[in-house]
mmCIF file of C-alpha atoms in Angstrom:
data_model
loop_
_atom_site.group_PDB
_atom_site.id
_atom_site.type_symbol
_atom_site.label_atom_id
_atom_site.label_comp_id
_atom_site.label_asym_id
_atom_site.label_seq_id
_atom_site.Cartn_x
_atom_site.Cartn_y
_atom_site.Cartn_z
ATOM 1 C CA UNK A 12 -18.546 -0.855 -44.580
ATOM 2 C CA UNK A 13 -15.520 -0.577 -43.381
ATOM 3 C CA UNK A 14 -12.086 -3.395 -43.911
ATOM 4 C CA UNK A 15 -12.907 -5.967 -41.132
ATOM 5 C CA UNK A 16 -15.101 -3.637 -39.279
ATOM 6 C CA UNK A 17 -16.214 -7.050 -37.460
ATOM 7 C CA UNK A 18 -13.191 -8.632 -36.483
ATOM 8 C CA UNK A 19 -12.291 -4.502 -35.088
ATOM 9 C CA UNK A 20 -15.138 -3.781 -32.922
ATOM 10 C CA UNK A 21 -15.575 -6.982 -31.580
ATOM 11 C CA UNK A 22 -11.976 -6.958 -30.386
ATOM 12 C CA UNK A 23 -11.994 -2.633 -28.678
ATOM 13 C CA UNK A 24 -15.390 -3.781 -27.634
ATOM 14 C CA UNK A 25 -13.839 -6.988 -25.547
ATOM 15 C CA UNK A 26 -10.741 -5.568 -23.925
ATOM 16 C CA UNK A 27 -12.061 -2.510 -23.251
ATOM 17 C CA UNK A 28 -14.154 -3.927 -21.209
ATOM 18 C CA UNK A 29 -11.895 -6.450 -19.660
ATOM 19 C CA UNK A 30 -10.011 -2.314 -19.006
ATOM 20 C CA UNK A 31 -13.471 -2.330 -17.226
ATOM 21 C CA UNK A 32 -13.784 -5.297 -15.251
ATOM 22 C CA UNK A 33 -10.510 -3.842 -13.970
ATOM 23 C CA UNK A 34 -11.860 -1.195 -12.724
ATOM 24 C CA UNK A 35 -13.877 -1.569 -9.535
ATOM 25 C CA UNK A 36 -13.592 0.724 -6.902
ATOM 26 C CA UNK A 37 -11.473 -1.931 -4.256
ATOM 27 C CA UNK A 38 -9.679 -1.613 -0.624
ATOM 28 C CA UNK A 39 -7.277 0.786 -2.653
ATOM 29 C CA UNK A 40 -10.075 3.436 -2.595
ATOM 30 C CA UNK A 41 -8.109 4.567 -5.686
ATOM 31 C CA UNK A 42 -10.122 5.268 -8.017
ATOM 32 C CA UNK A 43 -12.893 7.099 -6.634
ATOM 33 C CA UNK A 44 -14.669 9.445 -8.235
ATOM 34 C CA UNK A 45 -15.641 9.546 -12.563
ATOM 35 C CA UNK A 46 -12.030 12.167 -13.558
ATOM 36 C CA UNK A 47 -9.726 9.113 -12.539
ATOM 37 C CA UNK A 48 -12.398 6.662 -14.587
ATOM 38 C CA UNK A 49 -12.936 8.976 -17.152
ATOM 39 C CA UNK A 50 -8.682 8.992 -17.520
ATOM 40 C CA UNK A 51 -8.551 4.984 -18.100
ATOM 41 C CA UNK A 52 -11.430 4.107 -19.589
ATOM 42 C CA UNK A 53 -10.139 6.058 -22.227
ATOM 43 C CA UNK A 54 -6.777 4.606 -22.495
ATOM 44 C CA UNK A 55 -7.732 1.078 -21.933
ATOM 45 C CA UNK A 56 -10.415 2.422 -25.722
ATOM 46 C CA UNK A 57 -7.558 3.282 -26.970
ATOM 47 C CA UNK A 58 -5.793 0.395 -26.337
ATOM 48 C CA UNK A 59 -8.029 -1.761 -27.282
ATOM 49 C CA UNK A 60 -8.292 -0.062 -30.173
ATOM 50 C CA UNK A 61 -4.826 -0.513 -30.745
ATOM 51 C CA UNK A 62 -4.534 -4.031 -30.142
ATOM 52 C CA UNK A 63 -7.318 -4.676 -32.775
ATOM 53 C CA UNK A 64 -5.542 -2.635 -35.626
ATOM 54 C CA UNK A 65 -2.392 -5.026 -35.663
ATOM 55 C CA UNK A 66 -4.280 -7.854 -37.398
ATOM 56 C CA UNK A 67 -6.175 -6.055 -40.159
ATOM 57 C CA UNK A 68 -3.209 -3.813 -40.370
ATOM 58 C CA UNK A 69 -1.137 -7.094 -40.849
ATOM 59 C CA UNK A 70 -4.360 -8.476 -43.033
ATOM 60 C CA UNK A 71 -3.398 -5.629 -45.158
ATOM 61 C CA UNK A 72 0.487 -6.424 -45.433
ATOM 62 C CA UNK A 73 0.270 -2.902 -43.540
ATOM 63 C CA UNK A 74 3.530 -3.484 -41.722
ATOM 64 C CA UNK A 75 4.186 0.317 -41.576
ATOM 65 C CA UNK A 76 1.179 0.768 -39.688
ATOM 66 C CA UNK A 77 2.038 -2.076 -36.520
ATOM 67 C CA UNK A 78 4.941 0.248 -35.656
ATOM 68 C CA UNK A 79 2.839 3.096 -34.366
ATOM 69 C CA UNK A 80 2.416 0.088 -30.923
ATOM 70 C CA UNK A 81 6.109 1.871 -30.191
ATOM 71 C CA UNK A 82 4.624 5.166 -30.002
ATOM 72 C CA UNK A 83 1.277 3.807 -27.833
ATOM 73 C CA UNK A 84 3.928 1.704 -25.701
ATOM 74 C CA UNK A 85 5.587 5.567 -24.324
ATOM 75 C CA UNK A 86 1.457 7.220 -23.487
ATOM 76 C CA UNK A 87 1.311 4.268 -21.547
ATOM 77 C CA UNK A 88 4.013 5.054 -19.740
ATOM 78 C CA UNK A 89 3.113 7.814 -19.482
ATOM 79 C CA UNK A 90 0.084 6.815 -17.389
ATOM 80 C CA UNK A 91 2.481 5.101 -14.974
ATOM 81 C CA UNK A 92 4.551 8.445 -14.961
ATOM 82 C CA UNK A 93 1.062 10.262 -14.227
ATOM 83 C CA UNK A 94 0.014 8.041 -11.185
ATOM 84 C CA UNK A 95 2.887 8.030 -10.289
ATOM 85 C CA UNK A 96 3.421 11.504 -10.038
ATOM 86 C CA UNK A 97 -0.809 12.217 -8.199
ATOM 87 C CA UNK A 98 0.026 9.413 -5.940
ATOM 88 C CA UNK A 99 2.743 11.231 -5.119
ATOM 89 C CA UNK A 100 1.353 14.094 -4.190
ATOM 90 C CA UNK A 101 -1.163 14.000 -2.826
ATOM 91 C CA UNK A 102 0.894 11.575 0.333
ATOM 92 C CA UNK A 103 1.624 14.745 2.133
ATOM 93 C CA UNK A 104 -1.909 14.564 3.306
ATOM 94 C CA UNK A 105 -2.296 11.004 3.922
ATOM 95 C CA UNK A 106 -2.730 10.630 7.377
ATOM 96 C CA UNK A 107 -1.240 6.846 7.153
ATOM 97 C CA UNK A 108 0.733 7.584 3.833
ATOM 98 C CA UNK A 109 1.424 4.765 1.215
ATOM 99 C CA UNK A 110 5.047 4.266 0.931
ATOM 100 C CA UNK A 111 7.178 4.987 -2.177
ATOM 101 C CA UNK A 112 6.772 1.311 -2.602
ATOM 102 C CA UNK A 113 3.191 0.567 -2.631
ATOM 103 C CA UNK A 114 2.840 4.020 -5.355
ATOM 104 C CA UNK A 115 5.417 2.652 -7.626
ATOM 105 C CA UNK A 116 3.407 -0.363 -7.257
ATOM 106 C CA UNK A 117 -0.006 1.578 -8.760
ATOM 107 C CA UNK A 118 1.057 2.923 -11.098
ATOM 108 C CA UNK A 119 2.365 -0.213 -12.471
ATOM 109 C CA UNK A 120 -0.302 -2.252 -12.817
ATOM 110 C CA UNK A 121 -2.747 0.377 -14.408
ATOM 111 C CA UNK A 122 -0.021 0.779 -16.741
ATOM 112 C CA UNK A 123 0.013 -2.907 -16.998
ATOM 113 C CA UNK A 124 -3.696 -3.095 -17.591
ATOM 114 C CA UNK A 125 -3.469 -1.132 -21.164
ATOM 115 C CA UNK A 126 -1.427 -3.897 -22.611
ATOM 116 C CA UNK A 127 -3.933 -6.350 -20.989
ATOM 117 C CA UNK A 128 -6.426 -4.633 -23.117
ATOM 118 C CA UNK A 129 -5.358 -4.480 -26.197
ATOM 119 C CA UNK A 130 -3.097 -8.241 -25.980
ATOM 120 C CA UNK A 131 -6.863 -9.628 -25.267
ATOM 121 C CA UNK A 132 -7.991 -7.260 -28.497
ATOM 122 C CA UNK A 133 -5.557 -8.269 -30.204
ATOM 123 C CA UNK A 134 -5.629 -12.135 -29.717
ATOM 124 C CA UNK A 135 -9.544 -11.571 -30.625
ATOM 125 C CA UNK A 136 -9.322 -10.347 -33.852
ATOM 126 C CA UNK A 137 -6.259 -14.023 -33.839
ATOM 127 C CA UNK A 138 -9.126 -16.191 -32.742
ATOM 128 C CA UNK A 139 -12.045 -13.813 -36.147
ATOM 129 C CA UNK A 140 -9.029 -14.374 -38.668
ATOM 130 C CA UNK A 141 -8.035 -17.892 -37.615
ATOM 131 C CA UNK A 142 -12.058 -19.253 -38.967
ATOM 132 C CA UNK A 143 -12.465 -16.580 -41.497
ATOM 133 C CA UNK A 144 -9.152 -18.514 -43.125
ATOM 134 C CA UNK A 145 -11.100 -21.542 -42.057
ATOM 135 C CA UNK A 146 -14.099 -20.384 -44.050
ATOM 136 C CA UNK A 147 -15.822 -20.785 -41.550
ATOM 137 C CA UNK A 148 -19.484 -18.495 -40.578
ATOM 138 C CA UNK A 149 -19.648 -15.229 -38.662
ATOM 139 C CA UNK A 150 -21.369 -16.008 -35.961
ATOM 140 C CA UNK A 151 -18.869 -18.696 -35.360
ATOM 141 C CA UNK A 152 -16.018 -16.393 -35.772
ATOM 142 C CA UNK A 153 -17.162 -13.439 -33.450
ATOM 143 C CA UNK A 154 -17.469 -16.545 -31.378
ATOM 144 C CA UNK A 155 -13.387 -17.619 -31.418
ATOM 145 C CA UNK A 156 -12.596 -14.119 -31.258
ATOM 146 C CA UNK A 157 -14.585 -13.913 -27.244
ATOM 147 C CA UNK A 158 -13.259 -17.299 -26.628
ATOM 148 C CA UNK A 159 -9.777 -16.545 -27.549
ATOM 149 C CA UNK A 160 -9.621 -12.946 -26.088
ATOM 150 C CA UNK A 161 -11.497 -14.177 -22.954
ATOM 151 C CA UNK A 162 -9.008 -16.364 -21.994
ATOM 152 C CA UNK A 163 -6.146 -15.096 -22.824
ATOM 153 C CA UNK A 164 -7.062 -11.757 -20.951
ATOM 154 C CA UNK A 165 -8.513 -14.093 -18.371
ATOM 155 C CA UNK A 166 -4.964 -15.861 -17.578
ATOM 156 C CA UNK A 167 -3.398 -12.212 -17.456
ATOM 157 C CA UNK A 168 -5.963 -11.254 -15.740
ATOM 158 C CA UNK A 169 -5.115 -13.885 -12.944
ATOM 159 C CA UNK A 170 -1.159 -13.541 -12.994
ATOM 160 C CA UNK A 171 -1.621 -9.457 -12.834
ATOM 161 C CA UNK A 172 -2.907 -10.430 -9.271
ATOM 162 C CA UNK A 173 -1.616 -9.868 -6.824
ATOM 163 C CA UNK A 174 -0.931 -12.560 -3.841
ATOM 164 C CA UNK A 175 -1.738 -11.402 -0.593
ATOM 165 C CA UNK A 176 0.179 -10.527 2.539
ATOM 166 C CA UNK A 177 -1.795 -13.684 3.882
ATOM 167 C CA UNK A 178 -0.704 -15.820 1.137
ATOM 168 C CA UNK A 179 3.114 -15.942 2.897
ATOM 169 C CA UNK A 180 2.491 -15.411 6.567
ATOM 170 C CA UNK A 181 0.154 -16.408 9.562
ATOM 171 C CA UNK A 182 -1.313 -13.188 10.841
ATOM 172 C CA UNK A 183 -1.859 -13.129 14.758
ATOM 173 C CA UNK A 184 -4.226 -10.738 17.053
ATOM 174 C CA UNK A 185 -2.882 -9.834 20.699
ATOM 175 C CA UNK A 186 -3.532 -7.978 23.177
ATOM 176 C CA UNK A 187 -0.891 -5.413 23.641
ATOM 177 C CA UNK A 188 2.215 -5.753 25.998
ATOM 178 C CA UNK A 189 3.448 -2.588 28.409
ATOM 179 C CA UNK A 190 6.140 -2.629 30.644
ATOM 180 C CA UNK A 191 8.569 0.026 32.623
ATOM 181 C CA UNK A 192 8.512 2.428 35.211
ATOM 182 C CA UNK A 193 3.995 3.569 35.191
ATOM 183 C CA UNK A 194 3.255 0.730 31.815
ATOM 184 C CA UNK A 195 5.253 3.419 29.973
ATOM 185 C CA UNK A 196 7.287 0.456 26.817
ATOM 186 C CA UNK A 197 4.345 -1.006 24.631
ATOM 187 C CA UNK A 198 4.894 -4.232 22.264
ATOM 188 C CA UNK A 199 3.536 -7.225 21.916
ATOM 189 C CA UNK A 200 5.836 -10.675 22.158
ATOM 190 C CA UNK A 201 8.745 -8.866 23.945
ATOM 191 C CA UNK A 202 10.366 -6.494 21.503
ATOM 192 C CA UNK A 203 9.947 -2.959 23.103
ATOM 193 C CA UNK A 204 8.119 -0.958 19.937
ATOM 194 C CA UNK A 205 7.096 2.868 21.771
ATOM 195 C CA UNK A 206 7.027 4.441 24.778
ATOM 196 C CA UNK A 207 3.762 6.584 25.429
ATOM 197 C CA UNK A 208 4.508 9.767 27.805
ATOM 198 C CA UNK A 209 0.696 11.035 28.392
ATOM 199 C CA UNK A 210 -1.372 8.662 30.689
ATOM 200 C CA UNK A 211 -4.556 10.205 28.670
ATOM 201 C CA UNK A 212 -3.004 7.930 25.118
ATOM 202 C CA UNK A 213 -2.200 5.387 27.330
ATOM 203 C CA UNK A 214 -5.059 5.254 29.028
ATOM 204 C CA UNK A 215 -5.924 4.746 25.863
ATOM 205 C CA UNK A 216 -3.932 2.745 23.952
ATOM 206 C CA UNK A 217 -4.747 0.043 27.200
ATOM 207 C CA UNK A 218 -8.207 0.908 26.231
ATOM 208 C CA UNK A 219 -8.804 0.297 21.805
ATOM 209 C CA UNK A 220 -5.222 -0.355 21.303
ATOM 210 C CA UNK A 221 -4.762 -3.496 19.307
ATOM 211 C CA UNK A 222 -1.246 -5.656 18.409
ATOM 212 C CA UNK A 223 -0.592 -7.466 15.871
ATOM 213 C CA UNK A 224 2.477 -9.856 14.508
ATOM 214 C CA UNK A 225 2.519 -11.022 10.906
ATOM 215 C CA UNK A 226 4.548 -14.851 11.358
ATOM 216 C CA UNK A 227 6.637 -15.103 8.113
ATOM 217 C CA UNK A 228 5.811 -18.472 6.593
ATOM 218 C CA UNK A 229 9.284 -19.645 5.387
ATOM 219 C CA UNK A 230 12.497 -17.449 4.708
ATOM 220 C CA UNK A 231 10.997 -15.901 2.068
ATOM 221 C CA UNK A 232 7.881 -14.180 3.219
ATOM 222 C CA UNK A 233 10.872 -12.904 6.443
ATOM 223 C CA UNK A 234 13.182 -11.438 3.379
ATOM 224 C CA UNK A 235 9.907 -9.544 1.689
ATOM 225 C CA UNK A 236 7.898 -8.671 5.421
ATOM 226 C CA UNK A 237 11.682 -7.471 6.439
ATOM 227 C CA UNK A 238 10.514 -4.312 3.500
ATOM 228 C CA UNK A 239 10.156 -1.342 4.643
ATOM 229 C CA UNK A 240 7.939 -0.412 2.591
ATOM 230 C CA UNK A 241 6.001 -3.449 2.329
ATOM 231 C CA UNK A 242 4.913 -2.936 5.771
ATOM 232 C CA UNK A 243 4.091 0.333 5.438
ATOM 233 C CA UNK A 244 1.487 -0.985 2.405
ATOM 234 C CA UNK A 245 0.485 -2.798 5.667
ATOM 235 C CA UNK A 246 -0.406 -0.413 7.583
ATOM 236 C CA UNK A 247 -2.087 2.364 4.819
ATOM 237 C CA UNK A 248 -4.233 -0.848 4.655
ATOM 238 C CA UNK A 249 -4.706 -1.056 7.989
ATOM 239 C CA UNK A 250 -6.033 2.382 7.981
ATOM 240 C CA UNK A 251 -7.940 3.029 4.895
ATOM 241 C CA UNK A 252 -10.477 0.183 6.231
ATOM 242 C CA UNK A 253 -10.664 -0.478 9.457
ATOM 243 C CA UNK A 254 -9.824 4.303 10.060
ATOM 244 C CA UNK A 255 -7.059 5.200 13.169
ATOM 245 C CA UNK A 256 -7.757 7.181 15.835
ATOM 246 C CA UNK A 257 -4.683 9.919 14.224
ATOM 247 C CA UNK A 258 -5.463 13.650 13.628
ATOM 248 C CA UNK A 259 -2.062 15.590 12.655
ATOM 249 C CA UNK A 260 -0.324 17.429 15.675
ATOM 250 C CA UNK A 261 -1.253 14.647 17.951
ATOM 251 C CA UNK A 262 1.375 12.245 17.276
ATOM 252 C CA UNK A 263 0.841 9.426 20.219
ATOM 253 C CA UNK A 264 -2.075 7.332 18.360
ATOM 254 C CA UNK A 265 0.448 7.058 15.596
ATOM 255 C CA UNK A 266 0.919 3.295 14.401
ATOM 256 C CA UNK A 267 4.076 1.591 15.049
ATOM 257 C CA UNK A 268 5.649 -1.202 13.012
ATOM 258 C CA UNK A 269 8.927 -3.361 14.239
ATOM 259 C CA UNK A 270 10.639 -6.258 13.480
ATOM 260 C CA UNK A 271 11.495 -9.148 15.522
ATOM 261 C CA UNK A 272 15.046 -9.616 14.849
ATOM 262 C CA UNK A 273 15.252 -13.501 16.367
ATOM 263 C CA UNK A 274 12.023 -14.314 14.634
ATOM 264 C CA UNK A 275 12.102 -12.152 12.264
ATOM 265 C CA UNK A 276 8.287 -11.595 12.972
ATOM 266 C CA UNK A 277 6.130 -8.238 12.218
ATOM 267 C CA UNK A 278 5.084 -6.275 15.352
ATOM 268 C CA UNK A 279 2.996 -3.639 15.340
ATOM 269 C CA UNK A 280 0.848 -1.487 17.166
ATOM 270 C CA UNK A 281 -2.017 0.901 16.459
ATOM 271 C CA UNK A 282 -5.419 2.222 17.643
ATOM 272 C CA UNK A 283 -8.055 1.204 15.525
ATOM 273 C CA UNK A 284 -11.755 2.869 14.950
ATOM 274 C CA UNK A 285 -13.155 -0.341 14.515
ATOM 275 C CA UNK A 286 -11.867 -2.654 16.912
ATOM 276 C CA UNK A 287 -12.617 -4.951 15.699
ATOM 277 C CA UNK A 288 -10.344 -8.465 15.489
ATOM 278 C CA UNK A 289 -11.346 -10.897 13.216
ATOM 279 C CA UNK A 290 -11.665 -7.235 10.045
ATOM 280 C CA UNK A 291 -8.267 -6.369 10.934
ATOM 281 C CA UNK A 292 -6.830 -9.652 10.588
ATOM 282 C CA UNK A 293 -8.319 -9.727 7.555
ATOM 283 C CA UNK A 294 -6.889 -6.100 6.533
ATOM 284 C CA UNK A 295 -3.663 -6.867 6.976
ATOM 285 C CA UNK A 296 -4.351 -9.959 5.253
ATOM 286 C CA UNK A 297 -5.542 -8.963 2.000
ATOM 287 C CA UNK A 298 -2.458 -6.613 1.928
ATOM 288 C CA UNK A 299 -1.026 -6.773 -1.613
ATOM 289 C CA UNK A 300 2.964 -8.328 -1.920
ATOM 290 C CA UNK A 301 4.546 -5.598 -3.715
ATOM 291 C CA UNK A 302 6.641 -5.990 -6.370
ATOM 292 C CA UNK A 303 9.780 -3.930 -5.636
ATOM 293 C CA UNK A 304 8.868 -5.134 -1.762
ATOM 294 C CA UNK A 305 9.229 -9.377 -2.718
ATOM 295 C CA UNK A 306 12.078 -11.368 -2.215
ATOM 296 C CA UNK A 307 13.199 -14.692 -3.372
ATOM 297 C CA UNK A 308 16.130 -15.683 -1.105
ATOM 298 C CA UNK A 309 15.582 -19.339 -1.034
ATOM 299 C CA UNK A 310 15.565 -18.961 -4.778
ATOM 300 C CA UNK A 311 19.908 -18.710 -4.653
ATOM 301 C CA UNK A 312 22.101 -21.680 -3.823
ATOM 302 C CA UNK A 313 24.038 -19.478 -1.048
ATOM 303 C CA UNK A 314 19.760 -18.470 0.239
ATOM 304 C CA UNK A 315 19.037 -22.525 0.841
ATOM 305 C CA UNK A 316 22.221 -23.141 2.274
ATOM 306 C CA UNK A 317 22.152 -20.240 4.652
ATOM 307 C CA UNK A 318 18.561 -21.471 5.148
ATOM 308 C CA UNK A 319 19.683 -24.889 6.749
ATOM 309 C CA UNK B 14 7.383 24.606 11.385
ATOM 310 C CA UNK B 15 5.946 20.397 11.218
ATOM 311 C CA UNK B 16 8.267 18.110 10.314
ATOM 312 C CA UNK B 17 11.571 20.836 10.702
ATOM 313 C CA UNK B 18 13.462 19.899 13.431
ATOM 314 C CA UNK B 19 13.754 16.729 14.836
ATOM 315 C CA UNK B 20 15.566 15.796 18.329
ATOM 316 C CA UNK B 21 14.541 16.523 21.148
ATOM 317 C CA UNK B 22 12.399 20.492 21.956
ATOM 318 C CA UNK B 23 11.961 20.047 25.249
ATOM 319 C CA UNK B 24 12.287 18.103 28.134
ATOM 320 C CA UNK B 25 9.943 18.255 31.819
ATOM 321 C CA UNK B 26 10.403 17.363 35.022
ATOM 322 C CA UNK B 27 9.754 17.841 39.271
ATOM 323 C CA UNK B 28 11.839 20.494 40.496
ATOM 324 C CA UNK B 29 13.353 17.732 43.087
ATOM 325 C CA UNK B 30 14.522 15.729 39.933
ATOM 326 C CA UNK B 31 16.050 18.634 38.316
ATOM 327 C CA UNK B 32 19.420 16.810 39.100
ATOM 328 C CA UNK B 33 18.916 14.033 36.190
ATOM 329 C CA UNK B 34 18.762 17.141 33.803
ATOM 330 C CA UNK B 35 21.047 19.387 31.859
ATOM 331 C CA UNK B 36 20.122 21.901 29.665
ATOM 332 C CA UNK B 37 21.457 21.374 26.651
ATOM 333 C CA UNK B 38 19.454 22.612 23.112
ATOM 334 C CA UNK B 39 16.415 21.821 24.058
ATOM 335 C CA UNK B 40 14.549 23.844 27.357
ATOM 336 C CA UNK B 41 14.115 22.346 30.089
ATOM 337 C CA UNK B 42 10.512 23.170 31.876
ATOM 338 C CA UNK B 43 10.414 22.183 35.948
ATOM 339 C CA UNK B 44 6.613 21.160 37.499
ATOM 340 C CA UNK B 45 5.774 21.751 41.455
ATOM 341 C CA UNK B 46 3.443 18.610 41.503
ATOM 342 C CA UNK B 47 2.967 15.120 39.568
ATOM 343 C CA UNK B 48 -0.673 16.973 38.152
ATOM 344 C CA UNK B 49 1.160 20.224 36.664
ATOM 345 C CA UNK B 50 3.486 18.303 35.551
ATOM 346 C CA UNK B 51 2.007 15.620 33.613
ATOM 347 C CA UNK B 52 0.340 19.157 31.827
ATOM 348 C CA UNK B 53 2.793 20.851 30.365
ATOM 349 C CA UNK B 54 3.792 17.316 28.996
ATOM 350 C CA UNK B 55 0.054 17.659 27.470
ATOM 351 C CA UNK B 56 0.902 20.739 26.131
ATOM 352 C CA UNK B 57 4.175 21.020 25.180
ATOM 353 C CA UNK B 58 3.083 17.890 23.304
ATOM 354 C CA UNK B 59 0.427 19.584 21.765
ATOM 355 C CA UNK B 60 1.674 23.040 20.824
ATOM 356 C CA UNK B 61 4.550 21.546 19.294
ATOM 357 C CA UNK B 62 2.921 18.851 18.192
ATOM 358 C CA UNK B 63 6.427 16.322 19.276
ATOM 359 C CA UNK B 64 5.481 12.981 21.014
ATOM 360 C CA UNK B 65 5.677 12.645 25.454
ATOM 361 C CA UNK B 66 7.690 10.102 25.809
ATOM 362 C CA UNK B 67 8.372 8.240 29.363
ATOM 363 C CA UNK B 68 12.185 7.849 30.445
ATOM 364 C CA UNK B 69 10.914 6.571 33.611
ATOM 365 C CA UNK B 70 12.980 7.784 36.638
ATOM 366 C CA UNK B 71 10.471 11.325 36.604
ATOM 367 C CA UNK B 72 11.407 13.184 33.777
ATOM 368 C CA UNK B 73 9.610 13.495 29.627
ATOM 369 C CA UNK B 74 10.723 14.162 26.841
ATOM 370 C CA UNK B 75 9.479 15.851 23.940
ATOM 371 C CA UNK B 76 10.023 14.780 20.218
ATOM 372 C CA UNK B 77 9.857 15.063 16.751
ATOM 373 C CA UNK B 78 9.864 12.312 15.133
#
């Protein structure tokens, strides 16, 4: 039998398992096809194998073997590039594009998940090794490995799960306000956001249009929501879940968003296919806060001082 | 041709409003009545894939965003 075989096998299984559990198809609608799964599962497996080999290498005092990790990290960075390239390429075919900030966030997530598999596998071997040194029976060694790997993996998973718009802002669904000659100007809460020239389009907006107001809870949230990429991500998520009556060549139903510069609230207009207020609210609230959009002016001295 | 050119691509208005528009880069289309105005605007919007806007003074513009 392979030396340290049990230890390695256990770690690989646990590490890969964690990667699999993160591979659920969520609202991001990606990956959706087996090809995508195979790519990510294989990389997750490789990451777990690498993680599980660190400890045995150290035990055998084969320190050079550990340096292979450096090369592995390069591989995982390629995943990020691959995801970014892919999502950027298909951007032109999206009715409502994801936006650069969102793509960057997704790409980074996919890279990070491989590290999660690697670390989980590594911690499993650590747990196993410690009890092996204490001379505990095989079964308990295995259990210790699973528990330690599982706990560390779970903590990392929790840390890695993003905040959502619902955490930093209140979302309200309102009616669209029509103003101006022939009601051509649309907006919410007094902010005019769009002018519609065609009567047919205007009637459609009146019938099925929905206004959304996103009210930031504090100044941090206000700065985050002011980010264009973040707002684009909200619109993309909203449209990918509830649909929108929009096609190429007919720009009249393009969803728009606009900041109320005085209050920092985000107004949004959209013609959803499903006009279900609760669902719209939930879709907006569940949009992740993008890492690149996150701002914390209140964490600085100047920011705090300026806020009061 | 989509998305190449930004700005006003066409202007549509009633003949009687001719004094409100000057021809510039964009072509100006004159309609005989309200019905034709609406129809012309819709048609031009679809053909040029530009968005129709109502300036409120009887002048419609088609804008590529």
